[in-house]
Amino acid sequence: MIKDNFISDSKFTKLPPFHLFQRRDFYFLFDIKTSCFYKIEKLAYDFLKLSLKMEPQKAKQIFFKKNNLPENEKSSISESIDTLIKNGLFDSPDIKWDDKSFKKKIQSFNNKTITGLELMLAETCNLSCVYCFCKNQTNHSKSLKLMSKDTIKQALDFLFAHTTGIKKVQVNFFGGEPLLNLSGLEFALVYGTSLSKKNKIQIIWSMTTNATLITPKVIKLLEKYRIKLMVSLDGPRKIHNAQCPTKDGKGSYDIVEKKIRLLLNYKIPVSIHCTLTHPLKKLKPILHFFENFDSKKFEHVVIEPSINPSGKYTTYDLTEFDYQELKRQEQKILPLFLARNSKYKYKYFYDYDKLIKRILQKPTKPFFDSVRCGVIPQSLNVGVNGDIFPCNRFSSMDNWKVGNIFTGIDITFYHKFWVKNREILKKVCSKCWACNICRGPCPSEMSTSTGEFISPKRCQYLKDHIENTAFYLMMRE
């Protein structure tokens, strides 16, 4: 436990000088000032753990009393400790919340440049995934909420009217299930391509789909426009069928598997998204499932917990107990990743790659005076009626509406969004050792249906995930 003498409520918020953790029989130190991880010996771990409770020199005295060491070893350790003290390892780093720079930054936001657009082609689906936040996912009626061609045209016109100084944009088709609106998809591809040629700006197309409606016609579109796919597949047949049934309650695994193999045969770029739900399933069988599915052909495999905004929690979101069990299982399967390192890259089976990149960058400044992601103003989500939201996780939440493509964007929403988000980060992240690497939780995880942010519930899981990533990265080298 870190004592409060490392915490300050002054202008600078002090953190503990370093963080210690253990994985299996190995011990690690994270130097917060330099964002460097080190593998250390057990004796060093014990001393450093003690020094977080008291002054280093006093900790040194108690440490030597507890450990019966030869005099020459004591002398060597004592010199090493003095060197660490001299080099500033025990000095608490400061985090400066520069409000003036932050306000200047968000006031510079404008809607002149937008680099990405998410089109909710359909706000309904042919499946009834248990964890889905889509309003109509349990609607068994035949009425469909589909985006009209007029709205698609206006959205794409809006995008290209705000592409000042850029050479490419991203357009992602989302839902619901976007392939329920195949005519809308075809129109968007044709019209978007005409705008791309006219403005000499490349479009990178992508789509999130359950793959059940893939046909030869759709494959031709995917090939022609080089559309990258993110396909939902929640693991083995039993798990996927339970989590992703059809509207009449039947399993969807067989059709999804068939369509994924068809896509891979045509060399369509396919990434997989696997959702973990309550009650938490065993991870190891899920990993073996993807390994045996010929995962080397996948672009990426993301396995992550069901994450819904605070205002859209479902009974299938992971509980605190589930997260503790997930931590235990992750640690247990870490050797599996290391054993397969020579055969598969780390991008397969688990989403460690983003954290690995951040760890290797060794960020020495927190991310608080910037925005966490590009959802606004760089990228926007457009609902079927043209309403604009920060991203798909806020879709249909009226209190998070940015504007409408027919009437424009409320630019002050940007300012309010990040100011509110930052105020929560001040409370949550100021005393956290992982702030430089974590960069704060996803804003949608802290959002409520009333348009406010609240403290996130996944912080401990994210810190455990960073520790696992550091262990994996250091042990494979």
XYZ file of C-alpha atoms in Angstrom:
477
model
C 0.000 0.000 0.000
C 1.365 3.478 -0.878
C 1.248 5.965 1.966
C -0.413 9.357 1.605
C 2.902 11.198 1.946
C 3.269 10.669 -1.789
C -0.029 12.443 -2.488
C -0.465 16.196 -2.663
C -3.483 18.422 -3.301
C -1.354 21.367 -4.398
C -1.076 22.744 -7.931
C 1.033 19.698 -8.824
C -0.503 16.309 -8.095
C 2.164 13.915 -6.871
C 2.307 10.254 -7.765
C 4.271 7.469 -6.110
C 7.821 7.499 -7.521
C 7.510 4.016 -8.992
C 5.216 1.017 -9.226
C 6.019 -2.593 -8.323
C 4.306 -5.763 -9.468
C 4.839 -9.481 -9.669
C 3.965 -12.002 -12.379
C 4.523 -15.650 -11.631
C 8.055 -15.889 -10.148
C 9.272 -12.632 -11.677
C 9.407 -9.134 -10.202
C 9.116 -5.814 -12.003
C 9.615 -2.107 -11.440
C 7.956 0.680 -13.432
C 9.731 4.046 -13.177
C 6.897 6.546 -13.583
C 9.145 9.494 -14.486
C 10.762 7.696 -17.426
C 7.920 5.250 -18.228
C 10.440 2.387 -18.256
C 9.808 -1.158 -17.030
C 12.598 -3.195 -15.420
C 12.850 -6.842 -14.352
C 14.388 -6.907 -10.866
C 15.518 -9.444 -8.272
C 13.389 -10.490 -5.300
C 15.635 -8.675 -2.789
C 15.381 -5.440 -4.762
C 11.606 -5.864 -4.952
C 11.356 -6.345 -1.172
C 13.438 -3.258 -0.439
C 11.619 -1.038 -2.916
C 8.268 -2.200 -1.582
C 9.403 -1.212 1.893
C 10.665 2.164 0.656
C 7.182 3.099 -0.553
C 6.109 3.167 3.107
C 8.975 5.233 4.513
C 12.104 7.227 3.661
C 14.642 5.193 1.637
C 17.429 5.434 4.263
C 15.118 4.207 7.010
C 13.845 1.479 4.711
C 17.463 0.446 4.110
C 18.088 0.007 7.841
C 14.957 -2.106 8.344
C 15.684 -4.118 5.202
C 19.163 -5.100 6.434
C 17.787 -6.059 9.851
C 15.224 -8.388 8.234
C 17.704 -9.971 5.809
C 20.778 -11.730 7.160
C 23.219 -10.892 4.387
C 27.043 -11.123 4.210
C 28.812 -7.808 4.869
C 30.217 -7.547 1.344
C 26.715 -8.056 -0.123
C 25.289 -5.491 2.303
C 27.914 -2.994 1.198
C 27.197 -3.599 -2.470
C 23.428 -3.282 -1.998
C 23.880 -0.150 0.132
C 25.933 1.509 -2.600
C 23.312 0.566 -5.203
C 20.549 2.062 -3.059
C 22.505 5.288 -2.577
C 23.006 5.488 -6.332
C 19.253 5.036 -6.898
C 18.539 7.803 -4.395
C 21.073 10.095 -6.063
C 19.591 9.382 -9.525
C 16.123 10.366 -8.332
C 14.283 7.035 -8.355
C 12.559 7.924 -5.074
C 11.512 11.416 -6.144
C 7.789 11.621 -6.781
C 6.937 12.866 -10.288
C 4.625 15.826 -10.747
C 1.676 16.001 -13.087
C 0.809 19.510 -14.146
C -2.766 20.180 -15.125
C -2.175 23.043 -17.517
C -5.698 24.459 -17.783
C -4.600 27.423 -19.881
C -3.012 25.269 -22.608
C -5.927 22.860 -22.556
C -8.500 25.626 -23.029
C -6.456 27.060 -25.866
C -6.328 23.649 -27.498
C -10.054 22.922 -27.401
C -10.910 26.466 -28.488
C -8.883 25.782 -31.622
C -11.285 22.958 -32.523
C -13.338 23.679 -35.582
C -15.349 21.667 -38.061
C -13.169 22.511 -41.050
C -11.360 19.158 -41.028
C -13.042 15.802 -40.547
C -11.013 12.689 -41.307
C -13.564 9.964 -40.703
C -17.240 9.134 -40.816
C -19.263 6.271 -39.362
C -22.526 5.687 -41.200
C -25.178 3.807 -39.236
C -26.724 2.290 -42.361
C -29.179 0.316 -40.234
C -30.308 0.787 -36.663
C -31.722 -2.710 -36.573
C -30.243 -6.180 -36.911
C -31.103 -9.700 -38.037
C -29.505 -11.112 -34.871
C -30.299 -10.523 -31.198
C -26.872 -10.438 -29.586
C -27.441 -10.398 -25.835
C -24.941 -7.618 -25.095
C -25.923 -5.273 -27.937
C -26.826 -1.678 -27.076
C -28.727 -1.133 -30.347
C -32.237 0.056 -29.482
C -33.929 -2.300 -31.910
C -31.837 -5.415 -31.409
C -34.749 -7.238 -29.760
C -37.393 -5.826 -32.084
C -39.043 -8.715 -33.902
C -41.182 -6.518 -36.129
C -40.541 -6.253 -39.860
C -40.190 -2.472 -39.755
C -36.561 -1.517 -40.346
C -34.774 1.735 -39.488
C -32.518 2.182 -42.498
C -30.525 5.209 -43.610
C -31.993 6.796 -46.731
C -29.952 7.611 -49.821
C -30.634 11.308 -49.261
C -29.094 11.060 -45.786
C -26.138 9.061 -47.108
C -25.540 11.660 -49.827
C -25.769 14.530 -47.358
C -23.389 12.768 -44.953
C -20.773 12.177 -47.643
C -21.177 15.728 -48.960
C -20.732 16.946 -45.383
C -17.551 14.890 -45.009
C -15.952 16.163 -48.217
C -16.915 19.740 -47.391
C -14.710 19.409 -44.295
C -11.540 17.812 -45.671
C -9.273 20.854 -45.700
C -5.632 19.907 -46.179
C -5.927 16.108 -46.031
C -5.323 13.401 -48.624
C -7.450 10.536 -47.302
C -10.552 9.898 -45.210
C -12.058 6.833 -43.573
C -15.669 5.745 -43.962
C -16.955 2.904 -41.796
C -20.345 1.247 -42.262
C -21.930 0.311 -38.960
C -25.229 -0.726 -37.431
C -27.178 -2.713 -36.358
C -26.297 -4.809 -39.311
C -25.279 -2.553 -42.217
C -25.903 -5.253 -44.858
C -29.636 -5.008 -44.134
C -29.330 -1.783 -46.133
C -27.501 -3.208 -49.145
C -28.921 -0.637 -51.570
C -27.726 2.120 -49.255
C -24.281 0.532 -49.094
C -24.060 0.346 -52.894
C -25.147 3.967 -53.234
C -22.606 5.121 -50.641
C -19.766 3.305 -52.398
C -20.622 4.687 -55.839
C -21.346 8.237 -54.704
C -18.420 8.328 -52.285
C -16.047 7.153 -55.005
C -17.241 9.945 -57.303
C -16.497 12.500 -54.571
C -13.128 10.875 -53.974
C -12.126 11.249 -57.620
C -13.502 14.770 -57.874
C -11.664 15.989 -54.763
C -8.576 13.784 -55.225
C -8.964 12.425 -51.714
C -8.653 8.699 -51.050
C -11.411 6.866 -49.157
C -10.496 3.922 -46.961
C -13.654 1.834 -46.650
C -14.447 -0.488 -43.742
C -17.481 -2.237 -42.300
C -18.481 -3.899 -39.045
C -20.779 -6.859 -39.692
C -22.011 -10.171 -38.315
C -21.277 -11.672 -41.784
C -24.562 -13.602 -41.978
C -25.743 -11.637 -45.023
C -22.556 -12.035 -47.076
C -23.437 -13.059 -50.660
C -21.494 -13.292 -53.941
C -22.824 -9.818 -54.759
C -21.496 -8.432 -51.483
C -18.122 -10.104 -52.037
C -17.831 -8.376 -55.409
C -18.414 -5.036 -53.689
C -15.846 -5.875 -51.010
C -13.285 -6.738 -53.672
C -14.016 -3.787 -55.942
C -13.840 -1.160 -53.190
C -11.268 -2.964 -51.006
C -13.478 -2.855 -47.954
C -11.897 -4.059 -44.721
C -14.179 -6.057 -42.448
C -14.553 -6.400 -38.693
C -16.637 -9.535 -38.131
C -18.261 -10.479 -34.829
C -17.393 -14.032 -33.787
C -17.602 -14.775 -30.073
C -15.674 -18.029 -30.010
C -16.704 -21.697 -30.203
C -20.154 -22.723 -31.426
C -21.746 -23.065 -27.974
C -20.590 -19.642 -26.767
C -21.360 -17.814 -30.012
C -24.839 -19.352 -30.326
C -25.679 -18.376 -26.737
C -24.468 -14.797 -27.201
C -25.525 -14.175 -30.799
C -28.848 -15.932 -31.504
C -31.110 -15.140 -34.427
C -34.397 -13.317 -33.920
C -36.209 -16.624 -33.451
C -33.676 -17.834 -30.895
C -31.668 -20.179 -33.102
C -27.882 -20.285 -33.232
C -25.983 -18.247 -35.827
C -22.550 -19.898 -35.525
C -22.792 -22.239 -38.517
C -23.753 -19.520 -40.975
C -21.147 -17.089 -39.577
C -18.365 -19.675 -39.786
C -19.340 -20.547 -43.350
C -19.346 -16.888 -44.435
C -16.011 -16.113 -42.719
C -14.302 -19.015 -44.483
C -15.804 -17.802 -47.755
C -14.386 -14.322 -47.153
C -10.947 -15.721 -46.324
C -10.981 -17.829 -49.473
C -11.520 -14.646 -51.476
C -8.696 -12.988 -49.491
C -10.996 -10.270 -48.149
C -9.249 -8.486 -45.211
C -11.056 -9.803 -42.120
C -10.503 -8.869 -38.487
C -12.394 -10.585 -35.686
C -14.081 -9.081 -32.662
C -14.830 -11.533 -29.841
C -16.905 -10.272 -26.913
C -16.567 -11.627 -23.373
C -19.794 -11.517 -21.350
C -21.121 -12.276 -17.879
C -20.718 -14.890 -16.590
C -17.121 -14.948 -17.819
C -16.168 -17.972 -19.926
C -12.838 -19.803 -19.921
C -10.290 -17.899 -22.004
C -8.015 -20.784 -22.920
C -10.596 -22.708 -25.012
C -11.486 -19.474 -26.805
C -7.834 -18.872 -27.682
C -7.419 -22.446 -28.913
C -10.568 -22.020 -30.991
C -9.155 -19.037 -32.872
C -5.791 -20.729 -33.194
C -7.450 -23.706 -34.893
C -9.629 -21.461 -37.065
C -6.577 -20.629 -39.166
C -6.144 -17.282 -37.486
C -3.004 -16.454 -39.483
C -5.359 -15.345 -42.244
C -7.056 -12.806 -39.975
C -5.829 -9.236 -39.963
C -6.397 -9.003 -36.244
C -8.251 -10.745 -33.420
C -9.659 -8.560 -30.649
C -10.939 -10.286 -27.520
C -12.415 -7.856 -25.026
C -15.170 -7.543 -22.418
C -18.622 -6.293 -23.288
C -18.347 -2.529 -22.886
C -21.436 -0.358 -22.919
C -21.879 3.259 -21.849
C -23.036 3.752 -18.268
C -26.475 4.606 -19.547
C -26.709 1.393 -21.580
C -25.409 -1.311 -19.245
C -26.760 -4.791 -19.876
C -26.923 -7.791 -17.563
C -24.229 -9.345 -19.761
C -21.587 -6.718 -18.987
C -18.799 -8.099 -16.790
C -19.178 -7.731 -13.030
C -16.398 -6.886 -10.571
C -16.068 -10.598 -9.822
C -15.779 -11.322 -13.564
C -12.942 -8.812 -13.878
C -11.092 -10.458 -10.995
C -11.517 -13.822 -12.691
C -10.401 -12.322 -16.017
C -7.245 -11.041 -14.304
C -6.548 -14.516 -12.925
C -7.133 -16.209 -16.272
C -5.033 -13.691 -18.189
C -2.081 -14.259 -15.883
C -2.479 -18.012 -16.197
C -2.377 -17.981 -19.994
C 0.546 -15.561 -20.369
C 3.005 -18.468 -20.818
C 0.829 -19.669 -23.701
C 1.525 -16.419 -25.557
C 5.239 -16.684 -24.867
C 5.349 -20.316 -26.032
C 3.694 -19.373 -29.322
C 5.758 -16.249 -29.915
C 7.950 -17.912 -32.522
C 4.894 -19.147 -34.413
C 2.450 -16.242 -34.178
C 2.820 -12.507 -33.814
C 1.386 -10.951 -30.670
C -1.463 -9.380 -32.637
C -3.207 -12.750 -32.730
C -5.566 -13.878 -29.970
C -5.328 -10.894 -27.647
C -5.232 -7.145 -28.010
C -1.828 -6.348 -26.494
C -0.440 -4.503 -29.506
C -1.665 -0.969 -28.707
C -0.242 -1.120 -25.203
C 3.027 -2.595 -26.465
C 3.439 0.355 -28.830
C 2.792 2.819 -26.008
C 5.245 1.060 -23.675
C 7.940 1.097 -26.356
C 7.345 4.821 -26.917
C 8.134 5.434 -23.213
C 5.830 8.448 -22.836
C 7.120 10.745 -20.086
C 4.174 13.127 -20.066
C 0.551 12.303 -19.256
C -2.081 12.561 -21.924
C -4.343 14.829 -19.885
C -3.807 18.031 -21.837
C -4.902 16.452 -25.078
C -7.940 14.500 -26.218
C -7.941 10.750 -25.792
C -9.131 9.806 -29.268
C -10.270 11.308 -32.563
C -14.024 10.821 -32.184
C -14.617 14.550 -32.202
C -13.942 16.687 -34.040
C -11.915 14.527 -36.437
C -14.384 11.630 -36.741
C -18.158 11.545 -36.418
C -20.955 9.003 -36.207
C -24.095 9.639 -38.281
C -27.388 7.982 -37.320
C -30.071 6.885 -39.777
C -31.877 10.243 -39.573
C -28.689 12.295 -39.915
C -28.109 12.990 -36.226
C -24.401 13.287 -35.400
C -22.805 11.624 -32.363
C -19.179 11.354 -31.136
C -19.002 7.653 -32.111
C -21.172 4.538 -32.384
C -21.065 3.967 -28.625
C -22.997 7.217 -28.148
C -25.395 6.554 -31.009
C -29.075 7.225 -30.245
C -28.215 8.843 -26.896
C -29.986 12.146 -27.448
C -28.040 14.029 -24.771
C -24.792 13.297 -26.633
C -26.007 14.548 -29.994
C -23.510 16.893 -31.684
C -25.855 18.129 -34.380
C -27.351 16.946 -37.659
C -25.791 16.740 -41.124
C -28.709 18.742 -42.545
C -28.376 21.571 -40.013
C -24.702 21.487 -38.964
C -22.563 20.863 -35.896
C -22.745 22.560 -32.510
C -19.071 23.486 -32.148
C -19.502 24.277 -28.433
C -20.337 20.604 -27.883
C -16.665 19.767 -28.571
C -15.535 22.105 -25.836
C -18.062 20.861 -23.277
C -17.344 17.214 -24.125
C -13.608 17.363 -23.450
C -13.873 19.753 -20.500
C -16.291 17.385 -18.749
C -14.162 14.375 -19.647
C -11.019 16.046 -18.326
C -12.623 16.929 -15.005
C -13.334 13.241 -14.389
C -9.777 12.319 -15.418
C -8.455 14.791 -12.848
C -10.248 12.875 -10.126
C -9.522 9.386 -11.435
C -6.050 9.574 -12.999
C -4.106 12.067 -10.858
C -2.844 9.449 -8.426
C -2.539 6.559 -10.869
C 0.886 5.120 -11.759
C -0.378 4.015 -15.191
C -1.604 7.418 -16.407
C 1.122 7.937 -19.048
C 0.435 4.609 -20.746
C -3.288 4.150 -20.119
C -4.233 7.695 -21.247
C -7.522 7.422 -19.429
C -10.597 5.295 -20.057
C -12.707 5.538 -23.197
C -15.114 8.491 -22.766
C -18.089 6.292 -23.624
C -17.358 4.054 -20.622
C -17.825 7.075 -18.357
C -20.906 8.479 -20.089
C -24.475 8.465 -18.823
C -27.708 8.834 -20.746
C -28.168 12.259 -19.134
C -25.118 13.662 -20.912
C -22.679 13.536 -18.000
C -19.467 11.648 -17.248
C -18.995 9.483 -14.160
C -16.026 7.542 -12.777
C -15.234 4.415 -14.836
C -15.481 0.907 -13.414
C -12.660 -0.786 -15.369
C -9.580 1.054 -14.106
C -8.136 -1.842 -12.131
C -8.607 -4.175 -15.077
C -6.784 -1.732 -17.368
C -3.867 -1.494 -14.919
C -3.682 -5.279 -14.685
C -3.744 -5.418 -18.477
C -0.784 -3.016 -18.680
C 1.181 -5.163 -16.223
C 0.420 -8.297 -18.252
C 1.497 -6.536 -21.436
C 4.781 -5.398 -19.878
C 5.450 -8.928 -18.605
C 4.738 -10.400 -22.025
C 6.890 -7.838 -23.812
C 9.884 -8.176 -21.486
C 9.833 -11.964 -21.201
C 9.655 -12.555 -24.939
C 12.750 -10.464 -25.608
